[in-house]
Tab-separated table of C-alpha atoms and ligand atoms in Angstrom:
chain	number	residue	atom	x	y	z
A	1	UNK	CA	0.000	0.000	0.000
A	2	UNK	CA	1.208	3.538	-0.734
A	3	UNK	CA	2.080	5.610	2.314
A	4	UNK	CA	0.593	9.106	2.500
A	5	UNK	CA	1.411	9.733	6.149
A	6	UNK	CA	1.998	13.428	6.736
A	7	UNK	CA	0.304	14.463	3.481
A	8	UNK	CA	-2.849	16.585	3.369
A	9	UNK	CA	-5.628	16.310	0.800
A	10	UNK	CA	-8.877	17.954	-0.270
A	11	UNK	CA	-11.501	15.771	-1.969
A	12	UNK	CA	-14.553	17.384	-3.578
A	13	UNK	CA	-17.829	15.518	-3.980
A	14	UNK	CA	-16.903	13.315	-1.040
A	15	UNK	CA	-20.604	12.691	-0.316
A	16	UNK	CA	-20.884	10.739	-3.587
A	17	UNK	CA	-20.038	7.154	-4.487
A	18	UNK	CA	-16.545	7.639	-5.950
A	19	UNK	CA	-15.672	10.619	-3.713
A	20	UNK	CA	-16.471	8.633	-0.560
A	21	UNK	CA	-14.183	5.794	-1.680
A	22	UNK	CA	-11.388	8.257	-2.545
A	23	UNK	CA	-11.681	9.906	0.881
A	24	UNK	CA	-11.618	6.537	2.669
A	25	UNK	CA	-8.588	5.228	0.758
A	26	UNK	CA	-6.525	8.429	1.108
A	27	UNK	CA	-7.310	8.429	4.820
A	28	UNK	CA	-6.455	4.734	5.135
A	29	UNK	CA	-3.057	5.457	3.546
A	30	UNK	CA	-2.361	7.969	6.309
A	31	UNK	CA	-3.325	11.310	4.743
A	32	UNK	CA	-5.101	14.031	6.693
A	33	UNK	CA	-8.120	14.948	4.600
A	34	UNK	CA	-10.644	17.719	4.097
A	35	UNK	CA	-13.836	16.420	2.516
A	36	UNK	CA	-16.095	18.777	0.658
A	37	UNK	CA	-19.679	18.538	-0.520
A	38	UNK	CA	-23.080	20.184	-0.355
A	39	UNK	CA	-24.781	17.852	2.100
A	40	UNK	CA	-23.583	18.722	5.615
A	41	UNK	CA	-25.209	15.660	7.236
A	42	UNK	CA	-23.449	13.241	4.856
A	43	UNK	CA	-20.102	15.026	5.353
A	44	UNK	CA	-20.506	14.805	9.138
A	45	UNK	CA	-21.396	11.112	8.860
A	46	UNK	CA	-18.245	10.323	6.840
A	47	UNK	CA	-16.065	12.518	9.075
A	48	UNK	CA	-17.285	10.726	12.187
A	49	UNK	CA	-16.806	7.315	10.524
A	50	UNK	CA	-13.180	8.170	9.683
A	51	UNK	CA	-12.498	9.891	13.010
A	52	UNK	CA	-9.193	11.714	13.409
A	53	UNK	CA	-7.487	13.372	10.432
A	54	UNK	CA	-10.769	14.181	8.632
A	55	UNK	CA	-12.575	17.545	8.388
A	56	UNK	CA	-15.832	18.349	6.560
A	57	UNK	CA	-16.140	21.577	4.534
A	58	UNK	CA	-19.468	22.577	2.954
A	59	UNK	CA	-19.205	24.052	-0.534
A	60	UNK	CA	-21.604	24.405	-3.443
A	61	UNK	CA	-19.381	24.270	-6.514
A	62	UNK	CA	-22.038	26.053	-8.571
A	63	UNK	CA	-21.455	29.121	-6.400
A	64	UNK	CA	-18.288	30.960	-7.512
A	65	UNK	CA	-17.938	32.851	-4.241
A	66	UNK	CA	-17.941	29.600	-2.278
A	67	UNK	CA	-15.508	27.985	-4.736
A	68	UNK	CA	-13.151	30.976	-4.471
A	69	UNK	CA	-12.826	30.437	-0.722
A	70	UNK	CA	-12.566	26.645	-0.612
A	71	UNK	CA	-8.792	26.190	-0.988
A	72	UNK	CA	-8.028	28.772	1.730
A	73	UNK	CA	-10.564	27.081	4.008
A	74	UNK	CA	-9.015	23.675	3.324
A	75	UNK	CA	-5.466	24.929	3.930
A	76	UNK	CA	-6.600	26.367	7.254
A	77	UNK	CA	-8.457	23.199	8.276
A	78	UNK	CA	-5.475	21.059	7.280
A	79	UNK	CA	-3.030	22.975	9.470
A	80	UNK	CA	-1.585	25.330	6.849
A	81	UNK	CA	-0.768	22.885	4.032
A	82	UNK	CA	-2.464	21.344	1.022
A	83	UNK	CA	-0.456	18.654	-0.810
A	84	UNK	CA	-3.143	16.835	-2.799
A	85	UNK	CA	-6.269	18.146	-4.541
A	86	UNK	CA	-8.801	15.700	-5.939
A	87	UNK	CA	-11.451	17.343	-8.120
A	88	UNK	CA	-14.019	14.585	-8.053
A	89	UNK	CA	-17.416	16.339	-7.800
A	90	UNK	CA	-19.435	16.303	-10.976
A	91	UNK	CA	-22.947	16.208	-12.315
A	92	UNK	CA	-24.875	15.313	-15.446
A	93	UNK	CA	-27.819	17.141	-17.031
A	94	UNK	CA	-28.363	15.036	-20.130
A	95	UNK	CA	-30.331	15.959	-23.206
A	96	UNK	CA	-30.032	15.350	-26.930
A	97	UNK	CA	-27.762	17.910	-28.584
A	98	UNK	CA	-30.431	19.662	-30.636
A	99	UNK	CA	-32.776	20.219	-27.712
A	100	UNK	CA	-30.181	20.851	-25.004
A	101	UNK	CA	-31.082	23.962	-23.035
A	102	UNK	CA	-28.555	26.738	-22.329
A	103	UNK	CA	-29.061	26.161	-18.592
A	104	UNK	CA	-28.192	22.466	-18.937
A	105	UNK	CA	-24.970	23.436	-20.729
A	106	UNK	CA	-24.114	26.236	-18.276
A	107	UNK	CA	-24.840	24.235	-15.106
A	108	UNK	CA	-22.656	21.293	-16.114
A	109	UNK	CA	-19.773	23.474	-17.350
A	110	UNK	CA	-19.923	25.573	-14.154
A	111	UNK	CA	-19.603	22.642	-11.760
A	112	UNK	CA	-17.498	20.186	-13.790
A	113	UNK	CA	-15.102	22.581	-15.531
A	114	UNK	CA	-15.121	26.122	-14.120
A	115	UNK	CA	-14.988	25.108	-10.464
A	116	UNK	CA	-12.226	22.604	-11.309
A	117	UNK	CA	-10.234	25.403	-12.986
A	118	UNK	CA	-10.676	27.722	-9.996
A	119	UNK	CA	-9.669	25.063	-7.474
A	120	UNK	CA	-6.653	23.972	-9.544
A	121	UNK	CA	-5.507	27.602	-9.856
A	122	UNK	CA	-5.806	28.293	-6.137
A	123	UNK	CA	-4.225	24.971	-5.157
A	124	UNK	CA	-1.314	25.370	-7.591
A	125	UNK	CA	-0.634	28.867	-6.228
A	126	UNK	CA	-0.582	27.482	-2.715
A	127	UNK	CA	1.650	24.520	-3.677
A	128	UNK	CA	4.133	26.815	-5.473
A	129	UNK	CA	4.259	29.272	-2.573
A	130	UNK	CA	4.811	26.502	-0.026
A	131	UNK	CA	8.046	25.507	-1.834
A	132	UNK	CA	7.581	21.968	-0.519
A	133	UNK	CA	8.543	20.468	-3.875
A	134	UNK	CA	5.481	18.219	-3.706
A	135	UNK	CA	2.004	18.710	-5.118
A	136	UNK	CA	-0.595	16.425	-6.647
A	137	UNK	CA	-3.653	17.542	-8.595
A	138	UNK	CA	-5.959	14.741	-9.695
A	139	UNK	CA	-9.075	15.403	-11.737
A	140	UNK	CA	-11.839	12.887	-12.295
A	141	UNK	CA	-12.745	13.076	-15.974
A	142	UNK	CA	-14.800	10.438	-17.831
A	143	UNK	CA	-14.800	8.015	-20.723
A	144	UNK	CA	-17.538	10.301	-22.145
A	145	UNK	CA	-14.912	13.019	-22.539
A	146	UNK	CA	-12.809	10.631	-24.625
A	147	UNK	CA	-15.349	9.012	-26.957
A	148	UNK	CA	-18.460	11.199	-26.485
A	149	UNK	CA	-21.874	9.908	-25.500
A	150	UNK	CA	-25.297	10.626	-26.999
A	151	UNK	CA	-27.193	13.049	-24.761
A	152	UNK	CA	-24.039	14.215	-22.999
A	153	UNK	CA	-22.563	17.013	-25.153
A	154	UNK	CA	-22.325	19.264	-22.088
A	155	UNK	CA	-20.851	16.558	-19.834
A	156	UNK	CA	-18.438	15.270	-22.522
A	157	UNK	CA	-17.247	18.833	-23.237
A	158	UNK	CA	-16.633	19.455	-19.541
A	159	UNK	CA	-14.703	16.199	-19.108
A	160	UNK	CA	-12.648	16.621	-22.308
A	161	UNK	CA	-11.934	20.248	-21.345
A	162	UNK	CA	-10.639	19.029	-18.020
A	163	UNK	CA	-8.038	16.891	-19.792
A	164	UNK	CA	-6.620	19.758	-21.913
A	165	UNK	CA	-6.649	22.068	-18.909
A	166	UNK	CA	-4.801	19.488	-16.781
A	167	UNK	CA	-2.095	18.981	-19.420
A	168	UNK	CA	-1.571	22.758	-19.623
A	169	UNK	CA	-1.110	23.153	-15.876
A	170	UNK	CA	1.077	20.031	-15.776
A	171	UNK	CA	3.488	21.661	-18.240
A	172	UNK	CA	3.633	24.869	-16.171
A	173	UNK	CA	4.371	23.327	-12.772
A	174	UNK	CA	6.273	20.082	-13.451
A	175	UNK	CA	9.650	21.627	-12.576
A	176	UNK	CA	8.333	22.397	-9.063
A	177	UNK	CA	7.511	18.797	-8.192
A	178	UNK	CA	3.796	19.360	-8.787
A	179	UNK	CA	1.982	16.863	-10.994
A	180	UNK	CA	-1.466	17.202	-12.562
A	181	UNK	CA	-3.258	14.174	-13.963
A	182	UNK	CA	-6.734	12.947	-14.852
A	183	UNK	CA	-8.488	9.673	-14.282
A	184	UNK	CA	-11.144	8.741	-16.824
A	185	UNK	CA	-13.527	6.219	-15.278
A	186	UNK	CA	-15.672	4.041	-17.484
A	187	UNK	CA	-18.979	2.880	-15.997
A	188	UNK	CA	-18.783	2.693	-12.214
A	189	UNK	CA	-21.613	1.563	-9.902
A	190	UNK	CA	-22.649	4.748	-8.039
A	191	UNK	CA	-25.796	6.894	-7.689
A	192	UNK	CA	-24.780	8.513	-11.021
A	193	UNK	CA	-25.210	5.226	-12.907
A	194	UNK	CA	-28.091	3.904	-10.747
A	195	UNK	CA	-30.430	5.823	-13.095
A	196	UNK	CA	-29.674	3.420	-15.974
A	197	UNK	CA	-32.370	0.812	-16.638
A	198	UNK	CA	-31.717	-2.945	-16.965
A	199	UNK	CA	-31.671	-2.842	-20.755
A	200	UNK	CA	-29.122	-0.008	-20.784
A	201	UNK	CA	-26.939	-1.787	-18.213
A	202	UNK	CA	-26.968	-4.981	-20.272
A	203	UNK	CA	-26.026	-3.104	-23.465
A	204	UNK	CA	-23.177	-1.278	-21.716
A	205	UNK	CA	-21.793	-4.497	-20.218
A	206	UNK	CA	-21.690	-5.988	-23.729
A	207	UNK	CA	-19.268	-3.194	-24.682
A	208	UNK	CA	-16.957	-3.760	-21.708
A	209	UNK	CA	-14.329	-6.525	-22.123
A	210	UNK	CA	-14.373	-7.030	-18.318
A	211	UNK	CA	-18.181	-7.540	-18.667
A	212	UNK	CA	-18.954	-5.641	-15.482
A	213	UNK	CA	-19.208	-2.121	-14.094
A	214	UNK	CA	-16.284	-0.954	-11.987
A	215	UNK	CA	-16.480	-0.080	-8.295
A	216	UNK	CA	-15.696	3.257	-6.606
A	217	UNK	CA	-12.635	1.561	-5.075
A	218	UNK	CA	-11.242	0.894	-8.559
A	219	UNK	CA	-11.088	4.664	-9.060
A	220	UNK	CA	-9.901	5.420	-5.527
A	221	UNK	CA	-6.935	3.040	-5.956
A	222	UNK	CA	-5.869	4.946	-9.074
A	223	UNK	CA	-6.127	8.222	-7.114
A	224	UNK	CA	-3.938	6.850	-4.326
A	225	UNK	CA	-1.281	5.843	-6.860
A	226	UNK	CA	-1.252	9.259	-8.578
A	227	UNK	CA	-1.129	10.964	-5.157
A	228	UNK	CA	1.845	8.901	-4.021
A	229	UNK	CA	5.510	9.853	-3.983
A	230	UNK	CA	6.052	6.889	-6.316
A	231	UNK	CA	4.054	8.654	-9.084
A	232	UNK	CA	6.356	11.700	-9.071
A	233	UNK	CA	7.379	11.233	-12.733
A	234	UNK	CA	3.801	10.842	-14.036
A	235	UNK	CA	2.225	14.102	-15.122
A	236	UNK	CA	-0.178	15.424	-17.753
A	237	UNK	CA	-1.588	11.914	-18.165
A	238	UNK	CA	-5.052	10.438	-18.224
A	239	UNK	CA	-5.384	7.076	-16.543
A	240	UNK	CA	-8.243	5.108	-18.104
A	241	UNK	CA	-10.000	2.898	-15.563
A	242	UNK	CA	-12.752	1.317	-17.607
A	243	UNK	CA	-12.512	-2.489	-17.758
A	244	UNK	CA	-11.062	-2.236	-21.254
A	245	UNK	CA	-14.085	-0.412	-22.684
A	246	UNK	CA	-11.802	2.079	-24.448
A	247	UNK	CA	-8.144	1.323	-25.086
A	248	UNK	CA	-5.954	4.259	-26.040
B	301	NAD	P1	-22.242	10.786	-7.438
B	301	NAD	O1	-23.463	11.407	-7.989
B	301	NAD	O2	-22.359	9.668	-6.460
B	301	NAD	O3	-21.277	11.878	-6.816
B	301	NAD	C1	-21.116	13.152	-7.384
B	301	NAD	C2	-20.689	14.087	-6.285
B	301	NAD	O4	-20.568	15.408	-6.835
B	301	NAD	C3	-21.718	14.158	-5.158
B	301	NAD	O5	-21.039	14.187	-3.916
B	301	NAD	C4	-22.406	15.478	-5.426
B	301	NAD	O6	-22.939	16.075	-4.262
B	301	NAD	C5	-21.246	16.290	-5.964
B	301	NAD	N1	-21.729	17.503	-6.618
B	301	NAD	C6	-22.543	17.608	-7.689
B	301	NAD	N2	-22.843	18.915	-7.890
B	301	NAD	C7	-22.205	19.624	-6.916
B	301	NAD	C8	-22.145	20.994	-6.566
B	301	NAD	N3	-22.835	21.926	-7.224
B	301	NAD	N4	-21.400	21.358	-5.509
B	301	NAD	C9	-20.717	20.430	-4.784
B	301	NAD	N5	-20.745	19.120	-5.058
B	301	NAD	C10	-21.493	18.729	-6.114
B	301	NAD	O7	-21.438	10.292	-8.730
B	301	NAD	P2	-20.048	9.547	-8.861
B	301	NAD	O8	-20.261	8.469	-9.827
B	301	NAD	O9	-19.453	9.247	-7.530
B	301	NAD	O10	-19.192	10.682	-9.610
B	301	NAD	C11	-17.946	11.179	-9.141
B	301	NAD	C12	-17.175	11.712	-10.340
B	301	NAD	O11	-16.876	10.639	-11.231
B	301	NAD	C13	-17.927	12.747	-11.153
B	301	NAD	O12	-17.068	13.780	-11.564
B	301	NAD	C14	-18.388	11.954	-12.366
B	301	NAD	O13	-18.578	12.777	-13.488
B	301	NAD	C15	-17.227	10.999	-12.540
B	301	NAD	N6	-17.540	9.803	-13.295
B	301	NAD	C16	-18.429	8.875	-12.829
B	301	NAD	C17	-18.684	7.739	-13.595
B	301	NAD	C18	-19.626	6.664	-13.149
B	301	NAD	O14	-19.860	5.724	-13.921
B	301	NAD	N7	-20.174	6.714	-11.953
B	301	NAD	C19	-18.053	7.571	-14.834
B	301	NAD	C20	-17.170	8.538	-15.277
B	301	NAD	C21	-16.912	9.644	-14.500
């Protein structure tokens, strides 16, 4: 197991399926974590389950003022240091391209892409200023951002945009020991995919060589690796965790 003792991390969307698993695994590896989300009760529940080294921070990522303050809040809660940022929160508002409403586009871009940009910018500034020579930024993208998906033009654009944005930051900060990478999950069993009906699930499984959906822990394990000291020479990459659904 990778050792993150002494490292501090912020995980967004920690009240969700994948975010909860990421928070648990980072914590299990020894990191002190700040978990962020909109639902205070769920944050408190996870914080009390994990006990020491875990703080809950409420933040609505659709609200720019709240997003602008989140990194400072996390640094304060984590004792003055942020080593690892995991931008995991995300949402879908699906509709066919030709009838997609402006609000559906704007809402998904705001949470999935704009808030990710703002948090990366603030975290990178903090990591540079700290001169610790260590920083990890990990963004949860999606297979939809790689191959597209009918009904998800907004979501696919946000997740593909995340990849280009991550590569750009990675090039700017690599010499300071800060890495920036994406993980592109395929289909993972969480509340986000619970909305699929049996017929859809069966059709998707047909397209996955592993013939099954992944679990939140499959994604969390990839996060732990990219957060580790051992991944210091990996930057600007997208790690595809999808059961072989897309091979690049
Ligand atoms: P989920 O719905 O269980 O969790 C999403 C999290 O994002 C929740 O905690 C939710 O509260 C949070 N969130 C949404 N809007 C927010 C806002 N305005 N402010 C703050 N938090 C907000 O879904 P999940 O499957 O755990 O998704 C986690 C990430 O993985 C997302 O970025 C998603 O796009 C990505 N992803 C999921 C799958 C999958 O198959 N489940 C596949 C590819 C990518």
